[in-house]
XYZ file of C-alpha atoms in Angstrom:
369
model
C -26.891 12.570 11.058
C -24.295 13.052 13.779
C -22.922 10.200 15.854
C -20.183 9.522 18.349
C -17.749 6.627 18.581
C -16.063 6.162 21.954
C -12.946 4.255 22.949
C -9.161 4.438 22.950
C -8.698 6.848 20.068
C -5.419 6.668 18.121
C -4.466 9.989 16.527
C -1.290 10.947 14.619
C 0.104 12.430 17.823
C -0.741 9.639 20.248
C -3.523 7.802 22.043
C -6.487 9.370 23.826
C -7.210 6.590 26.315
C -10.660 7.914 27.146
C -11.746 9.502 23.916
C -14.449 9.975 21.357
C -14.725 10.738 17.659
C -17.732 12.824 16.649
C -18.993 12.354 13.108
C -21.427 14.255 10.931
C -22.322 13.921 7.256
C -19.504 11.487 6.611
C -16.810 13.724 8.129
C -14.964 13.879 11.420
C -16.278 16.875 13.361
C -14.360 16.470 16.633
C -11.789 14.273 18.348
C -11.677 14.772 22.081
C -11.293 13.308 25.532
C -14.408 11.686 26.956
C -13.747 10.822 30.605
C -16.800 8.580 31.008
C -15.258 6.011 28.616
C -13.623 3.072 30.369
C -11.841 0.157 28.677
C -13.415 0.770 25.284
C -12.287 -0.643 21.964
C -9.372 0.807 20.030
C -10.585 3.381 17.499
C -8.151 3.821 14.600
C -8.391 5.408 11.151
C -9.380 3.215 8.224
C -6.310 1.538 6.770
C -4.807 2.747 3.495
C -3.193 -0.003 1.401
C -1.154 1.560 -1.385
C 0.039 -1.794 -2.758
C -2.235 -4.807 -3.168
C -2.862 -7.179 -6.069
C -5.899 -9.078 -4.799
C -7.612 -10.964 -2.011
C -10.558 -13.154 -1.165
C -9.901 -15.297 -4.228
C -10.049 -12.334 -6.607
C -7.365 -10.313 -8.390
C -6.670 -6.882 -9.837
C -4.059 -8.259 -12.228
C -6.461 -9.257 -15.019
C -8.047 -5.816 -15.233
C -11.548 -7.169 -14.549
C -13.853 -4.611 -12.893
C -16.062 -7.229 -11.260
C -13.110 -8.899 -9.602
C -11.773 -5.511 -8.552
C -14.985 -4.785 -6.653
C -14.683 -8.147 -4.889
C -11.083 -7.427 -3.880
C -12.040 -4.029 -2.478
C -14.950 -5.543 -0.552
C -12.736 -8.279 0.914
C -10.106 -5.848 2.164
C -12.748 -3.398 3.428
C -13.932 -6.040 5.876
C -10.376 -6.202 7.194
C -10.359 -2.461 7.823
C -8.896 -1.175 4.546
C -11.114 1.740 3.580
C -8.770 3.052 0.868
C -6.678 1.015 -1.556
C -4.878 1.160 -4.856
C -5.400 -1.562 -7.436
C -1.906 -2.876 -8.152
C -1.190 -4.643 -11.409
C 1.941 -6.614 -12.248
C 4.144 -6.453 -15.340
C 1.886 -6.920 -18.350
C 1.603 -6.245 -22.067
C 0.586 -2.683 -22.840
C -2.817 -3.808 -24.139
C -3.670 -5.161 -20.681
C -2.397 -2.005 -18.986
C -4.658 0.017 -21.247
C -7.748 -2.177 -20.828
C -7.259 -2.299 -17.037
C -7.083 1.483 -16.931
C -10.352 1.707 -18.866
C -12.003 -0.873 -16.604
C -10.804 0.573 -13.293
C -11.210 4.303 -13.995
C -14.993 4.227 -13.305
C -14.308 2.451 -10.000
C -11.964 5.260 -9.055
C -14.642 7.790 -9.966
C -17.145 5.870 -7.822
C -14.726 5.711 -4.875
C -14.378 1.934 -4.863
C -10.665 2.334 -5.607
C -8.344 5.226 -4.792
C -6.401 4.689 -7.993
C -4.312 2.345 -10.099
C -0.756 1.272 -9.332
C 1.330 -0.201 -12.125
C 4.062 -2.305 -10.550
C 6.025 -2.695 -13.739
C 6.682 -3.545 -16.484
C 9.623 -1.124 -16.346
C 11.603 -3.242 -13.899
C 14.964 -4.983 -13.554
C 15.290 -8.477 -14.991
C 17.876 -9.261 -12.305
C 15.452 -8.280 -9.513
C 12.137 -9.264 -11.075
C 11.039 -11.509 -8.203
C 7.580 -12.778 -9.073
C 7.202 -10.407 -12.024
C 6.935 -12.135 -15.377
C 10.343 -11.620 -17.055
C 8.947 -11.817 -20.597
C 7.028 -8.566 -20.095
C 9.871 -6.466 -18.653
C 11.056 -3.550 -20.768
C 12.492 -0.045 -20.638
C 10.163 2.773 -19.561
C 8.130 4.365 -22.331
C 6.977 7.942 -21.887
C 4.572 7.408 -24.802
C 2.900 4.485 -23.004
C 2.738 6.356 -19.716
C 1.343 9.502 -21.318
C -1.395 7.443 -22.994
C -2.326 5.686 -19.737
C -2.400 8.941 -17.791
C -4.660 10.532 -20.387
C -6.878 7.462 -20.593
C -7.271 7.224 -16.823
C -8.192 10.889 -16.348
C -6.708 10.881 -12.847
C -7.092 7.168 -12.127
C -3.396 6.308 -12.526
C -1.871 7.179 -9.147
C 1.458 5.322 -8.887
C 3.991 3.571 -11.133
C 6.888 1.447 -9.883
C 10.004 1.351 -12.051
C 13.713 0.556 -11.893
C 15.762 3.763 -12.187
C 18.710 2.081 -13.916
C 16.651 1.230 -17.011
C 17.022 3.432 -20.094
C 14.512 6.266 -20.030
C 13.642 5.891 -16.342
C 14.496 9.439 -15.299
C 12.444 10.900 -18.142
C 9.546 8.647 -17.107
C 9.812 9.796 -13.478
C 9.727 13.435 -14.550
C 6.681 12.789 -16.758
C 4.846 10.987 -13.951
C 5.500 13.619 -11.311
C 4.554 16.417 -13.728
C 1.121 14.757 -13.936
C 0.870 14.243 -10.155
C 1.433 10.509 -10.458
C 3.648 8.966 -7.771
C 6.901 7.524 -9.113
C 8.112 4.592 -7.017
C 11.484 2.829 -7.079
C 11.299 -0.952 -6.959
C 12.397 -4.290 -8.423
C 15.718 -2.626 -9.054
C 19.403 -3.411 -9.288
C 20.253 0.299 -9.195
C 23.306 1.653 -7.466
C 23.106 4.152 -4.627
C 23.848 7.005 -7.034
C 21.316 5.832 -9.614
C 18.679 5.682 -6.902
C 19.572 9.150 -5.649
C 19.203 10.422 -9.217
C 15.693 8.930 -9.348
C 14.786 10.652 -6.080
C 16.186 13.926 -7.399
C 14.000 13.495 -10.498
C 10.910 13.145 -8.288
C 10.570 9.528 -7.111
C 8.911 9.567 -3.689
C 8.153 5.921 -2.768
C 10.281 2.820 -2.252
C 8.282 -0.231 -3.340
C 8.394 -3.003 -0.680
C 11.780 -1.905 0.615
C 14.473 -4.620 0.591
C 12.369 -7.025 -1.480
C 13.295 -7.090 -5.172
C 16.260 -4.802 -4.561
C 20.049 -4.990 -4.746
C 21.067 -5.806 -1.161
C 22.948 -3.405 1.085
C 26.743 -3.584 0.888
C 29.201 -1.410 2.795
C 31.024 -0.349 -0.377
C 27.865 -0.042 -2.513
C 24.892 0.943 -0.310
C 22.449 0.401 -3.178
C 18.820 1.501 -3.358
C 17.797 0.564 0.199
C 20.135 3.034 1.897
C 19.447 5.743 -0.700
C 15.684 5.426 -0.136
C 15.898 5.234 3.654
C 18.128 8.295 3.645
C 15.898 10.441 1.415
C 13.738 12.764 3.544
C 10.918 12.915 0.978
C 10.624 9.160 0.258
C 8.045 6.879 1.886
C 9.293 3.304 2.222
C 6.792 0.451 1.898
C 7.221 -2.459 4.325
C 5.507 -5.870 4.172
C 5.007 -6.809 7.825
C 4.227 -10.507 7.515
C 7.352 -12.123 8.965
C 8.113 -13.608 5.525
C 9.166 -10.661 3.391
C 11.145 -9.102 6.233
C 12.740 -10.313 9.449
C 11.143 -8.450 12.352
C 14.539 -6.959 13.186
C 14.689 -5.429 9.706
C 11.108 -4.193 10.006
C 11.854 -2.357 13.240
C 15.248 -1.128 11.958
C 13.698 0.392 8.826
C 10.893 1.927 10.874
C 13.261 3.497 13.386
C 15.516 4.754 10.580
C 12.790 6.291 8.410
C 10.390 7.089 11.240
C 6.658 6.296 11.120
C 6.123 9.404 8.994
C 8.147 7.779 6.179
C 7.374 4.087 6.699
C 4.163 2.613 5.261
C 2.709 -0.806 5.934
C 1.411 -2.538 2.819
C 0.012 -6.003 2.150
C 1.308 -6.732 -1.384
C -1.542 -9.247 -1.145
C -2.543 -11.510 -4.010
C -5.736 -13.478 -4.624
C -4.956 -16.073 -1.927
C -5.311 -13.573 0.938
C -8.110 -14.884 3.142
C -8.227 -18.151 1.222
C -6.992 -21.715 1.866
C -3.567 -22.969 0.833
C -3.465 -24.211 -2.751
C -2.695 -23.246 -6.330
C -3.263 -19.690 -7.552
C -2.274 -17.345 -10.371
C -0.425 -14.030 -10.322
C -0.112 -12.207 -13.621
C -0.275 -15.445 -15.606
C 2.238 -17.279 -13.440
C 1.437 -20.286 -11.265
C 1.684 -19.645 -7.511
C 1.655 -22.225 -4.735
C 0.452 -21.151 -1.297
C 1.602 -23.314 1.619
C 1.221 -22.342 5.280
C -0.045 -18.982 4.083
C 3.134 -18.180 2.131
C 2.794 -17.516 -1.626
C 5.665 -18.578 -3.888
C 6.082 -18.975 -7.629
C 5.753 -22.610 -8.636
C 8.662 -22.325 -11.112
C 11.403 -21.084 -8.789
C 10.049 -20.518 -5.274
C 10.289 -16.720 -5.413
C 7.988 -14.950 -2.957
C 4.874 -14.053 -4.954
C 3.147 -11.325 -3.001
C 1.509 -12.173 0.313
C -1.680 -13.444 1.910
C -1.653 -10.482 4.287
C -4.455 -8.107 5.250
C -3.838 -4.690 6.771
C -5.255 -5.614 10.176
C -2.849 -8.562 10.300
C 0.014 -6.269 9.234
C -0.847 -3.904 12.083
C -0.918 -6.759 14.600
C 2.426 -8.048 13.335
C 4.057 -4.619 13.537
C 2.854 -4.073 17.097
C 3.959 -7.576 18.122
C 7.393 -6.791 16.646
C 7.699 -3.876 19.058
C 6.436 -0.881 17.097
C 4.265 1.332 19.353
C 0.613 1.219 18.382
C 0.379 4.931 17.558
C 3.346 4.580 15.183
C 2.002 1.371 13.630
C -1.391 2.985 13.026
C 0.293 5.959 11.415
C 2.181 3.533 9.155
C -1.055 1.735 8.246
C -3.117 4.808 7.439
C -1.703 8.313 7.774
C 1.639 7.848 6.037
C 0.363 5.851 3.023
C -2.510 8.325 2.569
C -0.003 11.164 2.355
C 2.304 9.146 0.093
C -0.403 8.783 -2.556
C -1.596 12.368 -2.287
C -4.715 11.826 -0.171
C -3.482 13.008 3.211
C -5.710 16.083 3.113
C -8.799 13.895 2.679
C -8.372 10.769 4.791
C -5.967 8.560 6.730
C -6.215 10.008 10.230
C -8.701 10.717 12.976
C -8.587 14.462 12.488
C -11.271 17.117 12.136
C -12.466 17.606 8.568
C -11.221 14.300 7.158
C -13.471 11.547 5.818
C -15.030 9.460 8.570
C -13.153 6.231 7.917
C -12.418 4.283 11.056
C -11.866 0.793 12.389
C -12.900 -0.479 15.788
C -10.449 -3.074 17.148
C -10.565 -5.263 20.223
C -7.656 -5.491 22.668
C -6.006 -8.134 20.462
C -6.299 -5.701 17.508
C -8.856 -7.848 15.702
C -11.466 -5.980 13.648
C -14.795 -5.481 15.404
C -16.459 -2.976 13.053
C -15.458 -0.867 10.048
C -16.815 2.539 9.061
C -16.280 4.137 5.657
C -17.488 7.643 4.908
C -19.562 7.735 8.078
C -21.436 4.477 7.401
C -20.790 1.190 9.163
C -19.944 -1.695 6.856
C -22.559 -4.414 7.280
């Protein structure tokens, strides 16, 4: 059944102020000007969150399929129509059981894939990752997970300075799994070697990374400078100063900068005590920190809030929307299926009011009730 959604349509190339999106059988059939539209809502593509650990009081980090469905449902109501289930550093048994539990959800379309953030990370830059689980990359472990997931494993974050990291990156990319650089104390040259081996994402750029220095640029500069690397940015005013958010965006461009939430279970929930990968987290004034040392422990962000924050920081809305949908979709290999208001792509869209608050969400041509 065909339908039309009218309003200020945001496309990858700009804004159609008086526009419409025509939909049929769950696909976008046309995007065009529609002069009779006046002062309609913003119409943007469904958000793509390539890095989130939980939300709505539920978590991906335990590998529980029921909780995973609840997380996806929570973020869907905030406009995220596509998301990866991000785990944190864990024993291999949990990585394996989570892969088994989440693979059917990927098949069903509830999740777009699994993201293992760790355990192959730097002890010096572990942030809120549990240090007792950190270890060198294992191609045997990765090969088993890839085989077990049958396409469900979509991204792995690792530190390129760890022994075996380059071999792991080559294995991942050979199986069409995104290799991401993060939680790393790598030098500039070590990071460039990882990119040369196939790494194509920078996990929450700046956070959990050796800082920039004029005599040792480190991973941040290497990732920003790499034309084939998408840099994740947490636009919550906590992880990054707004000046750094806009600097990174202008340096990489919206085609290489992706907004993420890095959300944990407390997103959408009251302040209080929570858990992240077996570690106690205290949330106060919406900011999540480890109870043991105060390290930032993910966020309480949703993608609609990230979009609002980016626009308020001075990023043009067409660029911010690209960063919230089009760029992350391409980064995880789904750009030919979704992530933009373009003919032939899946009919995922979000209707926003003038304050960029969610009014309605559509996924696959059906409005979310």
